[in-house]
XYZ file of C-alpha atoms in Angstrom:
354
model
C 32.662 67.061 -37.371
C 29.037 67.314 -35.481
C 26.758 70.007 -35.185
C 23.903 69.092 -32.718
C 20.869 70.727 -32.085
C 18.607 70.148 -28.977
C 15.053 71.397 -29.551
C 12.486 71.575 -27.028
C 14.202 69.172 -24.843
C 11.989 68.215 -21.869
C 13.118 65.837 -19.244
C 10.976 64.708 -16.205
C 10.430 61.472 -14.076
C 6.811 61.569 -13.277
C 6.246 64.911 -11.286
C 9.731 66.283 -10.534
C 11.361 67.857 -13.741
C 15.130 67.270 -14.752
C 14.588 69.838 -17.861
C 12.473 71.979 -19.307
C 12.322 73.268 -23.092
C 15.775 73.396 -23.548
C 16.792 74.215 -27.161
C 20.371 74.740 -27.845
C 22.205 74.864 -31.020
C 25.568 73.654 -31.202
C 27.960 75.128 -34.398
C 30.651 72.160 -34.997
C 33.765 72.080 -33.568
C 32.213 74.172 -30.714
C 33.489 73.583 -26.914
C 29.842 74.146 -24.864
C 29.852 74.910 -21.327
C 26.825 73.490 -19.112
C 26.841 75.939 -16.436
C 24.975 75.624 -13.020
C 24.027 74.592 -9.360
C 23.810 70.733 -8.071
C 20.506 69.656 -9.517
C 20.518 72.480 -12.261
C 19.884 69.771 -14.746
C 23.335 70.269 -16.541
C 24.447 66.314 -16.464
C 20.940 65.331 -17.361
C 21.065 67.211 -20.393
C 24.146 66.008 -21.312
C 23.474 62.707 -20.587
C 20.186 63.403 -23.337
C 22.996 64.175 -25.594
C 25.109 60.739 -25.331
C 22.377 58.387 -24.695
C 22.174 57.630 -21.395
C 18.744 59.153 -21.041
C 15.807 59.612 -23.657
C 14.245 62.943 -23.907
C 10.308 63.435 -22.515
C 9.592 65.128 -25.485
C 11.849 66.767 -27.893
C 13.907 66.195 -30.473
C 18.029 65.824 -30.686
C 19.828 65.378 -33.901
C 23.077 65.421 -35.177
C 24.122 67.311 -38.624
C 20.679 67.283 -39.264
C 19.453 63.764 -38.240
C 17.546 62.732 -35.455
C 18.730 60.564 -32.946
C 16.647 59.786 -29.654
C 16.111 56.289 -31.265
C 19.938 55.758 -31.564
C 21.561 53.839 -29.538
C 24.217 55.428 -26.938
C 26.704 52.981 -28.784
C 25.896 54.212 -32.165
C 26.175 57.839 -31.698
C 30.058 58.316 -31.504
C 30.678 60.247 -29.185
C 33.624 59.538 -26.321
C 32.580 59.962 -22.340
C 35.323 62.102 -19.600
C 33.349 61.474 -16.474
C 34.031 63.123 -12.839
C 36.103 59.567 -11.708
C 38.817 58.457 -14.297
C 37.226 55.420 -15.185
C 40.454 54.063 -15.864
C 40.917 49.813 -14.967
C 43.049 49.266 -12.202
C 44.511 45.759 -13.779
C 45.198 47.189 -17.220
C 48.791 49.455 -18.165
C 47.725 52.486 -19.446
C 48.852 51.851 -22.702
C 45.720 48.569 -22.712
C 43.718 51.323 -21.029
C 43.653 54.085 -23.706
C 43.737 51.262 -25.559
C 40.760 49.494 -25.153
C 38.077 51.762 -27.149
C 39.665 50.668 -29.822
C 39.569 46.731 -29.093
C 36.017 47.596 -28.452
C 35.611 49.598 -31.542
C 36.714 45.894 -33.881
C 39.528 48.591 -34.868
C 42.030 47.530 -37.075
C 44.678 46.208 -34.563
C 47.177 47.397 -37.031
C 46.665 50.978 -35.965
C 46.556 50.723 -32.140
C 49.838 51.592 -31.454
C 50.800 54.250 -32.941
C 46.525 56.027 -32.302
C 47.554 55.224 -28.645
C 50.789 56.531 -28.698
C 49.449 59.425 -30.160
C 46.827 60.017 -28.254
C 49.656 59.482 -24.780
C 51.250 62.371 -26.336
C 48.334 64.929 -26.741
C 48.429 64.771 -23.080
C 52.068 63.999 -22.185
C 52.057 60.611 -21.265
C 53.744 59.122 -23.052
C 56.435 57.914 -21.119
C 53.560 56.314 -19.135
C 51.997 53.808 -20.315
C 53.565 51.276 -18.928
C 52.075 51.726 -15.685
C 49.359 50.604 -13.745
C 46.840 53.717 -12.658
C 47.819 53.341 -8.961
C 51.121 54.479 -9.726
C 50.197 57.339 -11.191
C 48.972 60.885 -9.815
C 44.940 62.165 -9.660
C 46.026 64.764 -12.916
C 47.931 61.910 -14.800
C 45.285 59.805 -14.290
C 43.171 62.286 -15.732
C 44.822 63.007 -18.622
C 44.779 59.199 -19.447
C 40.812 58.987 -19.662
C 41.271 61.673 -21.805
C 43.473 60.073 -23.906
C 41.533 57.435 -24.138
C 38.596 59.759 -25.356
C 40.842 61.149 -27.783
C 41.985 57.845 -29.195
C 38.652 56.868 -30.220
C 38.471 60.037 -32.492
C 35.539 60.424 -32.053
C 32.538 63.027 -33.797
C 31.366 65.026 -30.060
C 33.753 65.092 -26.629
C 30.905 65.006 -24.264
C 32.965 65.777 -20.330
C 30.946 65.992 -17.026
C 32.783 68.194 -14.467
C 36.114 66.122 -15.408
C 38.371 67.875 -12.597
C 36.265 68.354 -9.934
C 38.403 65.404 -7.912
C 41.461 67.648 -8.726
C 43.242 70.199 -6.283
C 42.943 73.412 -7.650
C 46.751 73.055 -9.527
C 46.370 70.285 -11.067
C 42.613 71.682 -12.053
C 44.151 74.741 -13.747
C 46.928 72.377 -15.335
C 44.600 70.255 -16.859
C 42.540 73.547 -17.551
C 45.272 73.859 -20.115
C 45.512 71.057 -21.507
C 42.138 70.416 -22.226
C 41.950 74.279 -24.290
C 44.913 72.782 -26.014
C 43.617 70.100 -26.910
C 40.217 71.064 -28.333
C 42.260 73.041 -30.279
C 44.207 70.722 -31.957
C 41.225 68.003 -32.479
C 38.579 70.553 -33.163
C 36.133 68.146 -32.050
C 32.727 69.582 -30.664
C 32.321 69.412 -27.326
C 30.055 69.620 -24.650
C 31.141 70.216 -20.916
C 28.995 70.402 -18.039
C 30.583 71.373 -14.885
C 29.769 73.895 -11.548
C 32.755 75.964 -11.480
C 32.081 79.312 -13.208
C 35.955 79.266 -13.463
C 36.155 76.447 -16.030
C 33.058 77.927 -17.678
C 35.030 80.860 -18.305
C 38.406 79.442 -19.006
C 37.066 77.016 -21.536
C 34.052 78.079 -23.299
C 33.346 79.286 -26.654
C 29.700 79.832 -25.467
C 28.592 78.978 -22.093
C 24.572 77.888 -20.989
C 23.674 78.490 -17.431
C 20.972 76.668 -15.787
C 19.067 76.911 -13.022
C 16.033 74.744 -12.041
C 15.911 72.992 -15.122
C 15.386 75.729 -17.342
C 18.196 77.905 -19.598
C 18.965 81.127 -17.889
C 20.801 82.335 -20.324
C 23.088 81.567 -23.247
C 25.777 83.629 -24.367
C 29.703 84.433 -25.063
C 32.040 83.940 -21.222
C 32.286 87.383 -22.193
C 28.805 88.517 -22.484
C 27.444 86.721 -19.682
C 30.062 88.835 -17.469
C 29.389 91.702 -18.609
C 25.703 91.614 -19.412
C 23.868 89.157 -17.517
C 20.235 87.942 -18.341
C 18.736 88.530 -15.004
C 20.301 88.311 -11.626
C 20.888 84.786 -10.822
C 23.027 84.558 -13.300
C 24.682 87.894 -12.075
C 25.637 86.149 -8.944
C 26.233 83.021 -10.403
C 29.745 84.459 -12.688
C 32.302 86.140 -10.732
C 34.743 85.497 -8.180
C 33.894 86.802 -6.192
C 29.986 87.345 -7.640
C 27.735 90.360 -8.390
C 27.099 91.829 -5.158
C 23.124 92.750 -4.536
C 21.471 94.893 -2.595
C 17.251 95.192 -2.305
C 16.238 98.577 -2.601
C 14.084 101.197 -3.877
C 13.778 103.586 -6.494
C 12.151 107.171 -6.841
C 12.264 110.044 -9.039
C 15.796 108.377 -10.802
C 17.720 108.174 -6.648
C 18.182 103.997 -5.754
C 18.353 103.906 -2.002
C 18.545 101.144 0.747
C 20.334 100.947 4.464
C 23.093 102.971 3.912
C 23.399 103.564 0.511
C 22.336 105.973 -2.002
C 22.912 106.327 -6.033
C 22.361 109.182 -7.423
C 20.786 109.908 -10.831
C 19.707 106.355 -11.642
C 18.467 106.464 -15.531
C 15.686 103.341 -15.906
C 12.095 103.606 -16.514
C 11.210 102.146 -12.867
C 10.000 103.448 -10.005
C 9.469 101.166 -6.270
C 11.812 97.807 -5.568
C 14.431 96.895 -7.733
C 17.912 95.303 -7.216
C 21.201 97.039 -7.519
C 23.647 94.992 -8.850
C 27.470 95.480 -8.252
C 30.878 93.792 -8.809
C 33.276 94.335 -6.361
C 36.079 95.416 -9.011
C 33.806 98.268 -9.706
C 33.772 98.985 -6.001
C 36.451 101.207 -4.642
C 37.544 102.703 -1.066
C 37.562 106.216 -0.752
C 38.118 108.943 2.478
C 35.406 108.494 5.149
C 33.311 112.447 4.365
C 34.086 112.010 0.591
C 31.250 113.525 -1.159
C 31.105 111.211 -4.103
C 30.514 107.936 -2.482
C 27.326 105.400 -2.321
C 27.747 103.084 0.824
C 29.387 102.855 3.993
C 29.812 99.758 6.121
C 32.024 98.317 9.061
C 35.093 96.143 7.998
C 34.187 92.542 8.419
C 37.251 91.176 6.885
C 39.640 91.633 4.796
C 42.011 88.575 3.151
C 45.417 89.567 0.939
C 45.700 87.188 -1.631
C 49.180 89.030 -2.894
C 48.270 90.957 -6.195
C 44.475 91.803 -4.430
C 43.234 91.947 -0.933
C 39.069 90.950 -0.649
C 37.207 93.542 2.017
C 34.459 92.092 3.130
C 32.257 94.744 4.863
C 28.665 94.512 6.902
C 26.024 97.455 5.694
C 22.511 97.401 6.182
C 21.830 96.282 3.282
C 23.585 93.289 3.867
C 27.445 92.340 3.208
C 29.124 93.751 0.491
C 32.490 92.062 -1.318
C 35.364 94.838 -2.331
C 38.496 94.348 -4.577
C 41.119 96.869 -3.154
C 44.229 97.753 -3.931
C 47.239 94.882 -2.977
C 48.407 97.171 0.362
C 45.004 97.543 1.397
C 44.765 97.320 5.300
C 42.144 97.866 8.080
C 41.245 96.661 11.322
C 38.043 94.915 11.999
C 35.436 96.284 12.804
C 36.497 100.303 11.519
C 34.230 102.295 9.431
C 34.616 102.138 5.132
C 33.237 104.321 2.620
C 32.820 102.917 -0.796
C 31.989 104.331 -4.562
C 30.790 102.991 -6.733
C 31.563 102.989 -10.986
C 27.914 104.361 -11.986
C 29.015 103.268 -15.399
C 28.932 99.708 -14.385
C 26.061 99.476 -12.400
C 23.499 96.919 -13.083
C 19.359 96.319 -12.144
C 16.920 93.747 -12.039
C 13.345 93.483 -11.181
C 12.742 92.665 -7.637
C 9.946 89.688 -8.243
C 11.464 88.384 -11.050
C 15.255 88.993 -10.816
C 15.400 89.908 -14.913
C 17.426 92.393 -15.689
C 16.204 96.162 -16.670
C 17.742 98.061 -18.735
C 19.161 101.766 -18.719
C 17.524 103.994 -20.711
């Protein structure tokens, strides 16, 4: 279908940088997610691939062909936006059919292609309805079908699920993943939701401030973050970051201590530990790393989220499903020392253990 390469892409408006030196190799049939906070450059990157923005510097190629000067309408990409962008006066059938009419596809093929696309997203029984008669999830599925019916080389999706509630988002994630595996079309997907990124992506590009922070599979990004930003952005709740110091193999901060730290660093560092790698232990236990005051307890059925306030700041811990405590009580926490992360206090870059 399409092998996409971005080589040293930059986008700048006067003195404002949108994207800095982005180099990404997107494999044929891959689903690549651009992930990051608002304003990080992910949508600008997507728009440059689409041809809606022109790079200030760098090259974009598809199957080896430079497409910087190719008009958006000639790039053979289909876009799905945050808004459904359905025509309210047209039936769902005609909305899905619209790209075929605009591209002068032979009319004899329209009905079959529309119905096949509608069946892929389970909308076959709603083709005669107008968008106003459909739910938000159904409208987004119609937008997906309209993209699918074109049979493009590339799908570009810009936060397509942001307007849906949590239950519909989960259902649509399943729909997109199933659709993508069936169609085998190269897909670039933009989101600020790390759950979407982790569940959908073959690989994730984490961006911040217009710069790529890390590229990797969801498992690589989660288990081996390149810096403190990536570590804190991925995970729900995100990784706990504690500013402290290492001296002679011992990390210490307010109410926190970790012995036998195996890194070749002395002085200020940031310790990272994920909520699932913290456990509540009995007060006075010899093997513990932190003490703090219970600030919040949130039972969710299968797990309980515990928030502690300590001298080092606020800590999030995943406790057992039956954990309960009074607000203000003191708790003692032990870390899984096989799953600790250390970051440079100034740059935020990962410090690897020896």
